[in-house]
CSV table of C-alpha atoms in Angstrom, one decimal:
chain,number,residue,atom,x,y,z
A,292,MET,CA,-20.1,-22.2,22.6
A,293,ASN,CA,-23.5,-22.9,21.0
A,294,THR,CA,-23.5,-25.6,18.4
A,295,LYS,CA,-26.4,-26.4,16.1
A,296,ASN,CA,-26.5,-29.4,13.8
A,297,ILE,CA,-28.1,-28.3,10.4
A,298,MET,CA,-27.3,-31.4,8.3
A,299,ASP,CA,-26.7,-35.1,9.0
A,300,ALA,CA,-25.2,-37.8,6.8
A,301,LYS,CA,-28.4,-38.5,5.1
A,302,GLY,CA,-28.9,-34.8,4.4
A,303,ILE,CA,-25.5,-34.4,2.9
A,304,GLU,CA,-26.0,-37.5,0.7
A,305,ARG,CA,-29.3,-36.2,-0.6
A,306,ALA,CA,-28.0,-32.7,-1.3
A,307,LEU,CA,-25.0,-34.1,-3.3
A,308,THR,CA,-27.3,-36.5,-5.2
A,309,ARG,CA,-29.6,-33.6,-6.1
A,310,ILE,CA,-26.6,-31.4,-7.1
A,311,ALA,CA,-25.4,-34.3,-9.4
A,312,HIS,CA,-28.7,-34.4,-11.1
A,313,GLU,CA,-28.8,-30.6,-11.5
A,314,ILE,CA,-25.3,-30.7,-13.1
A,315,ILE,CA,-26.4,-33.3,-15.6
A,316,GLU,CA,-29.7,-31.5,-16.3
A,317,LYS,CA,-28.0,-28.1,-16.8
A,318,ASN,CA,-25.2,-29.5,-19.0
A,319,LYS,CA,-27.4,-32.1,-20.8
A,320,GLY,CA,-25.1,-34.9,-19.7
A,321,ALA,CA,-21.7,-35.1,-18.1
A,322,GLU,CA,-19.4,-35.4,-21.1
A,323,GLY,CA,-16.2,-33.3,-21.2
A,324,MET,CA,-16.4,-32.3,-17.5
A,325,VAL,CA,-13.6,-32.0,-15.0
A,326,ILE,CA,-14.4,-31.8,-11.3
A,327,LEU,CA,-12.0,-29.9,-9.2
A,328,GLY,CA,-12.4,-29.7,-5.4
A,329,ILE,CA,-10.8,-27.1,-3.2
A,330,PRO,CA,-8.8,-28.8,-0.4
A,331,THR,CA,-9.3,-30.0,2.2
A,332,ARG,CA,-13.0,-30.8,2.4
A,333,GLY,CA,-14.0,-29.6,-1.1
A,334,ALA,CA,-11.7,-32.2,-2.6
A,335,TYR,CA,-13.5,-35.0,-0.7
A,336,ILE,CA,-16.9,-33.7,-1.8
A,337,ALA,CA,-15.6,-33.5,-5.4
A,338,LYS,CA,-14.7,-37.2,-5.2
A,339,ARG,CA,-18.2,-38.0,-3.9
A,340,LEU,CA,-19.8,-36.0,-6.6
A,341,LYS,CA,-17.7,-37.9,-9.2
A,342,ASP,CA,-18.9,-41.2,-7.8
A,343,ILE,CA,-22.6,-40.2,-7.8
A,344,LEU,CA,-22.3,-38.9,-11.4
A,345,LYS,CA,-20.7,-42.2,-12.4
A,346,SER,CA,-23.6,-44.2,-10.9
A,347,ILE,CA,-26.2,-41.9,-12.6
A,348,GLU,CA,-24.6,-41.3,-16.0
A,349,GLY,CA,-22.0,-44.1,-16.2
A,350,VAL,CA,-19.2,-41.7,-17.1
A,351,ASP,CA,-15.9,-41.7,-15.2
A,352,LEU,CA,-15.0,-38.0,-14.9
A,353,PRO,CA,-11.5,-36.8,-14.1
A,354,VAL,CA,-11.4,-35.4,-10.6
A,355,GLY,CA,-8.7,-33.2,-9.1
A,356,ALA,CA,-7.8,-30.6,-6.5
A,357,VAL,CA,-7.1,-27.0,-6.8
A,358,ASP,CA,-5.4,-25.2,-3.9
A,359,ALA,CA,-6.0,-21.4,-4.0
A,360,THR,CA,-3.5,-20.5,-1.3
A,361,LEU,CA,-0.8,-19.1,-3.5
A,362,TYR,CA,-3.3,-16.9,-5.3
A,363,ARG,CA,-5.0,-15.5,-2.1
A,364,ASP,CA,-5.4,-11.7,-1.9
A,365,ASP,CA,-4.4,-11.6,1.8
A,366,ILE,CA,-0.8,-13.0,1.5
A,367,GLY,CA,1.4,-10.9,3.6
A,368,MET,CA,-1.5,-9.3,5.5
A,369,LYS,CA,-2.1,-12.1,8.0
A,370,GLN,CA,0.4,-12.6,10.8
A,371,GLU,CA,1.1,-16.1,9.6
A,372,GLN,CA,1.6,-17.8,6.3
A,373,PRO,CA,-1.4,-20.0,5.2
A,374,ILE,CA,-0.5,-23.7,5.0
A,375,LEU,CA,-0.1,-25.0,1.4
A,376,LYS,CA,-2.3,-27.8,0.2
A,377,GLU,CA,-2.3,-30.0,-2.8
A,378,THR,CA,-3.0,-28.9,-6.4
A,379,ASP,CA,-3.6,-31.8,-8.7
A,380,ILE,CA,-5.2,-31.1,-12.1
A,381,PRO,CA,-4.9,-34.5,-13.8
A,382,VAL,CA,-5.9,-33.7,-17.4
A,383,SER,CA,-5.7,-30.8,-19.8
A,384,ILE,CA,-8.6,-28.4,-19.0
A,385,ASP,CA,-8.6,-26.7,-22.4
A,386,ASN,CA,-12.2,-26.6,-23.7
A,387,ARG,CA,-13.4,-28.7,-20.8
A,388,LYS,CA,-16.3,-27.7,-18.5
A,389,ILE,CA,-14.9,-27.3,-15.0
A,390,ILE,CA,-17.0,-27.8,-11.9
A,391,ILE,CA,-15.4,-26.2,-8.9
A,392,VAL,CA,-16.5,-27.9,-5.6
A,393,ASP,CA,-16.2,-26.4,-2.1
A,394,ASP,CA,-17.8,-27.1,1.2
A,395,VAL,CA,-18.8,-23.6,2.3
A,396,LEU,CA,-19.2,-20.5,0.2
A,397,PHE,CA,-18.6,-17.4,2.4
A,398,THR,CA,-16.9,-14.3,1.0
A,399,GLY,CA,-16.2,-15.8,-2.5
A,400,ARG,CA,-12.5,-14.8,-2.3
A,401,THR,CA,-11.3,-18.4,-2.3
A,402,ILE,CA,-13.3,-19.1,-5.4
A,403,ARG,CA,-11.9,-16.0,-7.2
A,404,ALA,CA,-8.4,-17.3,-6.3
A,405,ALA,CA,-9.2,-20.8,-7.5
A,406,MET,CA,-10.5,-19.5,-10.8
A,407,ASN,CA,-7.2,-17.7,-11.3
A,408,VAL,CA,-5.3,-20.9,-10.6
A,409,ILE,CA,-7.4,-22.8,-13.1
A,410,MET,CA,-7.0,-20.1,-15.8
A,411,ASP,CA,-3.2,-20.5,-15.4
A,412,PHE,CA,-3.6,-24.1,-16.3
A,413,GLY,CA,-5.5,-23.6,-19.5
A,414,ARG,CA,-8.7,-22.2,-21.1
A,415,PRO,CA,-11.7,-24.1,-20.0
A,416,SER,CA,-14.9,-23.7,-22.0
A,417,SER,CA,-16.8,-22.8,-18.8
A,418,ILE,CA,-16.4,-22.8,-15.0
A,419,GLN,CA,-19.3,-23.7,-12.7
A,420,LEU,CA,-19.5,-23.7,-9.0
A,421,ALA,CA,-21.0,-26.3,-6.7
A,422,VAL,CA,-21.1,-25.7,-2.9
A,423,LEU,CA,-22.5,-27.8,-0.1
A,424,ILE,CA,-23.4,-24.8,2.0
A,425,ASP,CA,-23.9,-21.1,0.9
A,426,ARG,CA,-23.7,-19.1,4.1
A,427,GLY,CA,-24.0,-15.6,2.6
A,428,HIS,CA,-21.8,-12.5,3.1
A,429,LYS,CA,-20.3,-12.6,-0.3
A,430,GLU,CA,-17.8,-9.8,-1.0
A,431,LEU,CA,-17.3,-10.5,-4.7
A,432,PRO,CA,-19.8,-10.9,-7.6
A,433,ILE,CA,-19.7,-14.7,-7.3
A,434,ARG,CA,-22.8,-16.9,-7.3
A,435,PRO,CA,-22.9,-20.7,-7.1
A,436,ASP,CA,-24.6,-22.7,-9.8
A,437,TYR,CA,-25.4,-25.6,-7.5
A,438,ILE,CA,-26.2,-25.2,-3.7
A,439,GLY,CA,-26.7,-28.1,-1.3
A,440,LYS,CA,-28.3,-25.8,1.4
A,441,ASN,CA,-28.6,-22.1,1.9
A,442,VAL,CA,-27.8,-21.2,5.5
A,443,PRO,CA,-28.2,-17.6,6.5
A,444,THR,CA,-25.6,-16.8,9.1
A,445,SER,CA,-24.3,-13.9,11.1
A,446,MET,CA,-20.7,-12.9,10.9
A,447,GLN,CA,-20.1,-14.2,14.5
A,448,GLU,CA,-21.1,-17.7,13.5
A,449,GLU,CA,-18.9,-20.4,12.0
A,450,VAL,CA,-20.2,-23.1,9.6
A,451,ARG,CA,-18.3,-26.4,9.9
A,452,VAL,CA,-18.6,-29.2,7.4
A,453,HIS,CA,-17.4,-32.6,8.9
A,454,LEU,CA,-16.8,-35.4,6.5
A,455,GLN,CA,-16.3,-39.1,7.1
A,456,GLU,CA,-13.0,-39.2,5.2
A,457,ILE,CA,-11.3,-36.8,7.5
A,458,ASP,CA,-13.5,-36.1,10.5
A,459,GLY,CA,-15.0,-39.6,10.9
A,460,ILE,CA,-18.5,-38.2,10.7
A,461,ASP,CA,-20.8,-36.6,8.1
A,462,GLU,CA,-22.5,-33.5,9.4
A,463,VAL,CA,-22.8,-29.8,9.1
A,464,VAL,CA,-22.8,-27.7,12.2
A,465,VAL,CA,-23.2,-23.9,12.9
A,466,GLU,CA,-21.1,-22.7,15.9
A,467,ALA,CA,-21.9,-19.5,17.6
A,468,GLU,CA,-19.8,-17.7,20.3
B,84,MET,CA,2.6,-24.8,13.0
B,85,ARG,CA,4.0,-21.7,11.4
B,86,LEU,CA,7.5,-20.4,10.8
B,87,LYS,CA,8.1,-17.3,13.0
B,88,ARG,CA,11.5,-16.2,11.9
B,89,LYS,CA,13.0,-13.2,10.2
B,90,ASP,CA,16.0,-15.1,8.9
B,91,ILE,CA,17.2,-18.6,7.9
B,92,LEU,CA,20.8,-18.6,9.0
B,93,THR,CA,21.6,-22.2,10.1
B,94,ILE,CA,20.1,-25.6,10.4
B,95,GLU,CA,21.5,-25.6,13.9
B,96,ASP,CA,19.0,-23.0,14.9
B,97,LEU,CA,16.0,-24.7,13.4
B,98,ALA,CA,13.7,-26.9,15.5
B,99,LYS,CA,12.7,-30.3,14.1
B,100,ASP,CA,9.1,-29.2,13.5
B,101,GLU,CA,10.3,-26.1,11.6
B,102,ILE,CA,12.4,-28.3,9.4
B,103,GLU,CA,9.4,-30.5,8.8
B,104,LEU,CA,7.2,-27.5,7.9
B,105,ILE,CA,9.8,-26.3,5.4
B,106,LEU,CA,10.0,-29.8,3.8
B,107,SER,CA,6.2,-30.3,3.6
B,108,THR,CA,5.8,-26.8,2.1
B,109,ALA,CA,8.6,-27.5,-0.4
B,110,GLN,CA,6.8,-30.7,-1.4
B,111,SER,CA,3.7,-28.7,-2.3
B,112,PHE,CA,5.8,-26.3,-4.3
B,113,LYS,CA,7.3,-29.0,-6.5
B,114,GLU,CA,4.1,-29.2,-8.5
B,115,VAL,CA,4.3,-25.5,-9.5
B,116,SER,CA,7.5,-26.1,-11.4
B,117,GLU,CA,5.7,-28.8,-13.4
B,118,ARG,CA,3.0,-26.5,-14.6
B,119,GLU,CA,2.9,-25.0,-18.1
B,120,ILE,CA,2.8,-21.5,-16.6
B,121,LYS,CA,5.5,-22.0,-14.0
B,122,LYS,CA,4.6,-19.0,-11.9
B,123,VAL,CA,2.3,-18.1,-9.1
B,124,PRO,CA,1.5,-14.5,-8.0
B,125,THR,CA,2.1,-15.1,-4.3
B,126,LEU,CA,5.1,-12.7,-3.7
B,127,ARG,CA,4.1,-10.0,-6.2
B,128,GLY,CA,5.8,-6.8,-5.3
B,129,ARG,CA,8.4,-8.4,-3.1
B,130,THR,CA,12.1,-7.7,-3.9
B,131,ILE,CA,14.8,-10.4,-3.3
B,132,ILE,CA,18.5,-9.6,-3.7
B,133,ASN,CA,21.0,-12.4,-4.3
B,134,LEU,CA,24.2,-11.1,-2.9
B,135,PHE,CA,27.0,-13.5,-3.8
B,136,TYR,CA,30.6,-13.0,-2.7
B,137,GLU,CA,31.6,-16.4,-4.0
B,138,ALA,CA,31.2,-18.1,-7.4
B,139,SER,CA,28.0,-20.1,-7.7
B,140,THR,CA,26.0,-21.5,-10.6
B,141,ARG,CA,23.5,-23.9,-9.0
B,142,THR,CA,22.6,-22.1,-5.8
B,143,ARG,CA,22.3,-18.6,-7.3
B,144,THR,CA,20.3,-19.8,-10.3
B,145,SER,CA,18.1,-21.8,-8.0
B,146,PHE,CA,17.4,-18.9,-5.7
B,147,GLU,CA,16.7,-16.7,-8.7
B,148,ILE,CA,14.3,-19.1,-10.3
B,149,ALA,CA,12.6,-19.8,-7.0
B,150,ALA,CA,12.0,-16.0,-6.5
B,151,LYS,CA,10.8,-15.6,-10.1
B,152,ARG,CA,8.4,-18.5,-9.9
B,153,MET,CA,6.9,-16.8,-6.8
B,154,SER,CA,6.5,-13.5,-8.8
B,155,ALA,CA,9.0,-11.7,-6.6
B,156,ASP,CA,11.6,-9.5,-8.3
B,157,ALA,CA,15.1,-11.0,-8.1
B,158,ILE,CA,18.2,-9.0,-8.4
B,159,ASN,CA,21.6,-10.6,-8.6
B,160,ILE,CA,24.8,-9.0,-7.3
B,161,SER,CA,28.1,-10.8,-7.6
B,162,ALA,CA,31.0,-9.3,-5.7
B,163,SER,CA,33.4,-9.4,-8.6
B,164,SER,CA,31.3,-7.0,-10.7
B,165,SER,CA,30.1,-4.7,-7.9
B,166,SER,CA,31.3,-2.0,-5.6
B,167,VAL,CA,32.7,-4.7,-3.4
B,168,ALA,CA,35.5,-4.9,-5.9
B,169,LYS,CA,36.1,-1.2,-5.1
B,170,GLY,CA,36.6,-2.0,-1.4
B,171,GLU,CA,33.2,-1.4,0.2
B,172,THR,CA,32.5,-3.4,3.4
B,173,LEU,CA,29.8,-5.9,3.7
B,174,LYS,CA,28.0,-3.6,6.2
B,175,ASP,CA,28.1,-0.7,3.9
B,176,THR,CA,27.0,-2.7,0.9
B,177,ALA,CA,24.1,-4.1,2.9
B,178,LYS,CA,23.1,-0.7,4.3
B,179,ASN,CA,23.0,0.7,0.8
B,180,LEU,CA,21.0,-2.2,-0.5
B,181,GLU,CA,18.6,-1.9,2.5
B,182,ALA,CA,18.0,1.8,1.6
B,183,MET,CA,16.4,0.4,-1.6
B,184,ASN,CA,13.9,-1.5,0.5
B,185,PRO,CA,14.3,-5.2,-0.4
B,186,ASP,CA,12.3,-7.8,1.5
B,187,CYS,CA,15.0,-10.5,1.6
B,188,ILE,CA,18.7,-10.7,1.0
B,189,VAL,CA,20.2,-14.0,0.1
B,190,LEU,CA,23.9,-14.0,1.1
B,191,ARG,CA,26.8,-16.2,0.1
B,192,HIS,CA,30.0,-15.2,1.7
B,193,PRO,CA,33.5,-16.8,2.2
B,194,SER,CA,33.5,-15.8,5.9
B,195,SER,CA,31.7,-18.1,8.4
B,196,GLY,CA,29.1,-16.1,10.3
B,197,ALA,CA,28.7,-13.3,7.7
B,198,PRO,CA,24.9,-13.9,7.4
B,199,GLN,CA,24.5,-13.6,11.1
B,200,VAL,CA,26.3,-10.3,11.2
B,201,LEU,CA,24.2,-9.1,8.3
B,202,ALA,CA,20.9,-10.2,9.8
B,203,GLY,CA,21.9,-8.3,13.0
B,204,PHE,CA,21.9,-4.9,11.3
B,205,ILE,CA,19.3,-4.9,8.6
B,206,LYS,CA,15.5,-5.2,8.9
B,207,CYS,CA,14.7,-7.4,6.0
B,208,SER,CA,15.0,-11.2,6.0
B,209,VAL,CA,18.4,-12.8,5.4
B,210,ILE,CA,18.9,-16.3,4.0
B,211,ASN,CA,22.3,-17.9,4.3
B,212,ALA,CA,23.3,-19.3,0.9
B,213,GLY,CA,26.5,-20.7,2.3
B,214,ASP,CA,29.0,-19.0,4.6
B,215,GLY,CA,32.6,-20.1,4.6
B,216,SER,CA,32.9,-23.5,6.1
B,217,HIS,CA,30.0,-22.9,8.5
B,218,GLU,CA,26.6,-23.8,7.1
B,219,HIS,CA,24.6,-24.0,3.9
B,220,PRO,CA,21.0,-24.5,5.2
B,221,SER,CA,19.1,-24.6,1.9
B,222,GLN,CA,21.4,-27.3,0.7
B,223,ALA,CA,20.7,-29.5,3.7
B,224,LEU,CA,17.0,-28.9,3.3
B,225,LEU,CA,17.0,-30.0,-0.3
B,226,ASP,CA,19.1,-33.0,0.6
B,227,LEU,CA,16.6,-33.9,3.3
B,228,LEU,CA,13.7,-33.5,0.9
B,229,THR,CA,15.4,-35.6,-1.8
B,230,VAL,CA,16.1,-38.5,0.7
B,231,LYS,CA,12.6,-38.3,2.2
B,232,GLU,CA,11.0,-38.4,-1.2
B,233,LYS,CA,13.1,-41.4,-2.4
B,234,LEU,CA,13.2,-43.4,0.8
B,235,GLY,CA,10.0,-42.3,2.4
B,236,ARG,CA,11.5,-41.3,5.7
B,237,ILE,CA,14.6,-39.8,7.4
B,238,ASP,CA,14.1,-41.3,10.9
B,239,GLY,CA,16.3,-44.4,11.5
B,240,LEU,CA,18.3,-44.0,8.2
B,241,LYS,CA,22.1,-44.3,8.1
B,242,ILE,CA,23.8,-41.5,6.3
B,243,VAL,CA,27.5,-41.5,5.4
B,244,ILE,CA,29.1,-38.2,4.4
B,245,VAL,CA,32.5,-38.6,2.7
B,246,GLY,CA,35.1,-36.0,1.7
B,247,ASP,CA,36.5,-32.7,2.8
B,248,ILE,CA,34.5,-32.5,6.0
B,249,SER,CA,36.6,-29.7,7.6
B,250,HIS,CA,35.9,-27.2,4.7
B,251,SER,CA,32.4,-28.4,4.1
B,252,ARG,CA,29.4,-26.2,5.1
B,253,VAL,CA,27.2,-28.8,3.4
B,254,ALA,CA,28.5,-31.5,5.7
B,255,ARG,CA,27.8,-29.3,8.8
B,256,SER,CA,24.3,-28.4,7.8
B,257,ASN,CA,23.5,-31.9,6.9
B,258,ILE,CA,24.9,-33.4,10.1
B,259,TYR,CA,22.5,-31.1,12.0
B,260,GLY,CA,19.6,-31.7,9.7
B,261,PHE,CA,19.7,-35.4,9.4
B,262,THR,CA,20.4,-36.0,13.1
B,263,LYS,CA,17.5,-33.7,14.1
B,264,LEU,CA,15.2,-35.7,12.0
B,265,GLY,CA,16.4,-39.0,13.6
B,266,ALA,CA,19.0,-40.3,11.2
B,267,GLU,CA,22.4,-41.6,12.2
B,268,VAL,CA,25.2,-39.7,10.4
B,269,SER,CA,28.8,-41.0,9.9
B,270,VAL,CA,31.5,-38.9,8.4
B,271,VAL,CA,34.6,-40.2,6.5
B,272,ALA,CA,37.6,-38.2,5.6
B,273,PRO,CA,41.4,-38.3,5.6
B,274,PRO,CA,42.7,-37.2,9.0
B,275,THR,CA,43.8,-33.9,7.5
B,276,MET,CA,40.3,-33.1,6.5
B,277,MET,CA,38.5,-34.3,9.6
B,278,PRO,CA,38.0,-31.4,12.0
B,279,SER,CA,38.8,-32.2,15.6
B,280,GLY,CA,35.7,-32.4,17.8
B,281,ILE,CA,33.3,-33.2,15.0
B,282,ALA,CA,31.9,-36.1,17.0
B,283,SER,CA,30.4,-33.6,19.4
B,284,MET,CA,27.9,-32.6,16.7
B,285,GLY,CA,26.4,-36.1,17.2
B,286,CYS,CA,28.0,-38.1,14.3
B,287,ASN,CA,30.2,-41.1,14.1
B,288,VAL,CA,33.7,-40.6,12.8
B,289,LYS,CA,35.2,-43.3,10.5
B,290,ASN,CA,38.5,-43.5,8.6
B,291,ARG,CA,37.7,-46.0,5.8
B,292,ILE,CA,34.9,-45.5,3.3
B,293,GLU,CA,34.6,-49.3,2.8
B,294,ASP,CA,33.8,-49.8,6.5
B,295,ALA,CA,31.4,-46.9,6.7
B,296,ILE,CA,29.1,-47.7,3.8
B,297,THR,CA,28.3,-51.4,4.5
B,298,ASP,CA,25.0,-50.7,6.3
B,299,ALA,CA,24.4,-47.2,4.9
B,300,ASP,CA,21.1,-46.1,3.3
B,301,VAL,CA,22.5,-42.9,1.8
B,302,ILE,CA,26.1,-41.9,0.7
B,303,MET,CA,26.8,-38.2,0.3
B,304,MET,CA,30.0,-37.4,-1.5
B,305,LEU,CA,31.6,-34.0,-1.2
B,306,ARG,CA,33.8,-32.1,-3.5
B,307,ILE,CA,37.5,-31.5,-2.6
B,308,GLN,CA,37.6,-27.8,-2.0
B,309,LEU,CA,41.1,-27.1,-3.2
B,310,GLU,CA,40.4,-23.4,-3.4
B,311,ARG,CA,40.0,-23.3,0.4
B,312,HIS,CA,43.2,-25.4,1.2
B,313,LYS,CA,45.9,-23.1,2.4
B,314,VAL,CA,48.4,-26.0,2.6
B,315,PRO,CA,48.2,-29.3,0.7
B,316,LEU,CA,46.0,-31.8,2.7
B,317,PHE,CA,46.8,-34.9,0.6
B,318,PRO,CA,49.7,-36.0,-1.5
B,319,THR,CA,48.0,-36.3,-4.9
B,320,VAL,CA,44.5,-36.1,-6.2
B,321,ARG,CA,45.0,-39.6,-7.6
B,322,GLU,CA,45.8,-41.0,-4.1
B,323,TYR,CA,42.8,-39.2,-2.6
B,324,SER,CA,40.6,-40.7,-5.3
B,325,ARG,CA,41.9,-44.2,-4.8
B,326,LEU,CA,41.3,-44.1,-1.0
B,327,PHE,CA,38.2,-41.9,-0.7
B,328,GLY,CA,36.7,-41.6,-4.1
B,329,LEU,CA,33.5,-43.6,-4.7
B,330,ASP,CA,33.9,-46.1,-7.5
B,331,ARG,CA,32.2,-49.4,-8.5
B,332,LYS,CA,34.6,-51.5,-6.4
B,333,LYS,CA,33.9,-49.6,-3.1
B,334,LEU,CA,30.2,-49.4,-3.9
B,335,GLY,CA,30.1,-53.2,-4.0
B,336,LYS,CA,30.3,-53.1,-0.2
B,337,ALA,CA,27.1,-51.1,0.1
B,338,LYS,CA,23.5,-52.3,0.2
B,339,LYS,CA,21.9,-52.9,-3.2
B,340,ASP,CA,19.3,-50.2,-2.7
B,341,ILE,CA,21.8,-47.5,-1.8
B,342,VAL,CA,21.3,-43.9,-3.0
B,343,ILE,CA,24.1,-41.4,-3.7
B,344,LEU,CA,24.0,-37.6,-3.2
B,345,HIS,CA,26.4,-35.0,-4.1
B,346,PRO,CA,25.9,-31.2,-3.6
B,347,GLY,CA,27.8,-30.3,-6.8
B,348,PRO,CA,29.8,-29.3,-8.6
B,349,ILE,CA,31.1,-32.8,-9.1
B,350,ASN,CA,34.7,-33.6,-10.1
B,351,ARG,CA,34.2,-36.7,-12.1
B,352,GLY,CA,36.8,-39.3,-11.4
B,353,VAL,CA,38.0,-37.5,-8.2
B,354,GLU,CA,35.5,-38.0,-5.4
B,355,ILE,CA,33.0,-39.9,-7.6
B,356,ALA,CA,33.4,-42.1,-10.6
B,357,SER,CA,31.7,-40.9,-13.7
B,358,ASP,CA,29.5,-43.9,-14.2
B,359,ILE,CA,28.3,-43.7,-10.6
B,360,ALA,CA,27.4,-40.0,-10.9
B,361,ASP,CA,25.2,-40.9,-13.9
B,362,ALA,CA,23.7,-44.1,-12.4
B,363,PRO,CA,20.0,-44.5,-11.6
B,364,TYR,CA,20.7,-44.5,-7.9
B,365,SER,CA,22.5,-41.2,-8.1
B,366,LEU,CA,20.1,-38.5,-7.0
B,367,ILE,CA,22.3,-35.5,-8.0
B,368,LEU,CA,19.8,-34.0,-10.5
B,369,ASP,CA,16.8,-34.7,-8.1
B,370,GLN,CA,18.7,-32.6,-5.6
B,371,VAL,CA,18.9,-29.7,-8.0
B,372,LYS,CA,15.2,-30.0,-8.9
B,373,ASN,CA,14.2,-30.1,-5.2
B,374,GLY,CA,16.5,-27.1,-4.5
B,375,VAL,CA,14.1,-24.8,-6.4
B,376,ALA,CA,11.1,-26.1,-4.4
B,377,VAL,CA,12.9,-25.7,-1.1
B,378,ARG,CA,13.9,-22.2,-1.9
B,379,MET,CA,10.4,-21.3,-3.0
B,380,ALA,CA,9.2,-22.7,0.4
B,381,LEU,CA,11.8,-20.6,2.3
B,382,PHE,CA,10.7,-17.4,0.4
B,383,TYR,CA,7.0,-18.2,1.0
B,384,LEU,CA,7.5,-18.9,4.7
B,385,LEU,CA,9.7,-15.9,5.4
B,386,LEU,CA,7.8,-13.4,3.2
B,387,GLY,CA,4.3,-14.8,3.1
B,388,GLY,CA,3.4,-13.6,6.6
B,389,SER,CA,2.7,-10.0,7.6
B,390,ARG,CA,5.5,-7.5,7.6
B,391,GLU,CA,4.8,-6.3,11.1
């Protein structure tokens, strides 16, 4: 297997810092926002974004997790049931600006499912999407508002984000067969 | 780890890691019942039939709510108001229901082994919701979840089960479940309600509740199943209650941080004193709450994979 390192710890930190600034710029501040990460790694990135936003803007935003498993469009099509992860939406999301955070954007189907989960919890004023890596091959009309890095890939490649909190190291690698 | 089974028939069949998968999945499902919209679209288009040959409020409602919260269509059939009352056999009823293409049949039946028989001749999933005095796997799973949630672990705990052991499918499933996860189970009953050879299931057999509960972490009280007694098994309910019912005096022998379980329906003042059933250390209503989550997990794990 061929492995290529495309981002190191410093690169991830810089990308997230830039995304945080872009979020503040686009929304003219961070008031009324709720950050929701998609487990597993999106939830850790969401916490990091929250911390960066706090250090820049001084606001302590609510952060949570939204697991899209139960809303997937391939339940019953795969041989095995996908493992459930945690959904934790700590505040009412009515009339709040939601930032969905994920590590890698691929087909967009997880994001579609996550938006349906969020809509069942309330009526946010808007939903925006931040991803660390956009690897292309979208199958739905979904486009991120904030991108750490665009990484054109082939279908045979896998993009893996490793985070200190769970993998013991911060890096992004592309694996090819 | 995935569950690769068509049916959930007994706890005896389940491996430790399968039980742990069901419990962790159920833990995740608890949150769904707290949402404002208590429903997820996961099992849209799936049909679940609750086929109940015995009276039930809790279990049947729990399975029905679980199915509906997963967006499956749930149909309830009770034997007293169906063609069973006209003399149809279990096999014929099941074959006819199968012709309507359900994805899962939840069966409660007075005969031990009925769900195994059913699973053998129909293609859809079968969940045992209690068969005779054999097993009641979803009850044991919700008991395990309740204890694990309150005490943080199962491994190394001491569990005491008191009551009509010989007629109790709850006791059997729980003995298997708790011992598989590393707990030590003791059973207490009058000799007439203690099945011979029960120790071969891996539990301790004790005669006096006062001796059994001194170092217990969990006490599980069982209902006296008078409807299953063909001959009287004790002189009077009052005497049973005095010797084997859980009251404040007996509970004084137990550890301070004891928790009490009861599968319901409870007979207040018979196997459990009223004030104990309502005390903060009684987890009876937590059990009911966890029952929905456990059954959602079972439906998800059985029906969430591919049909092939």
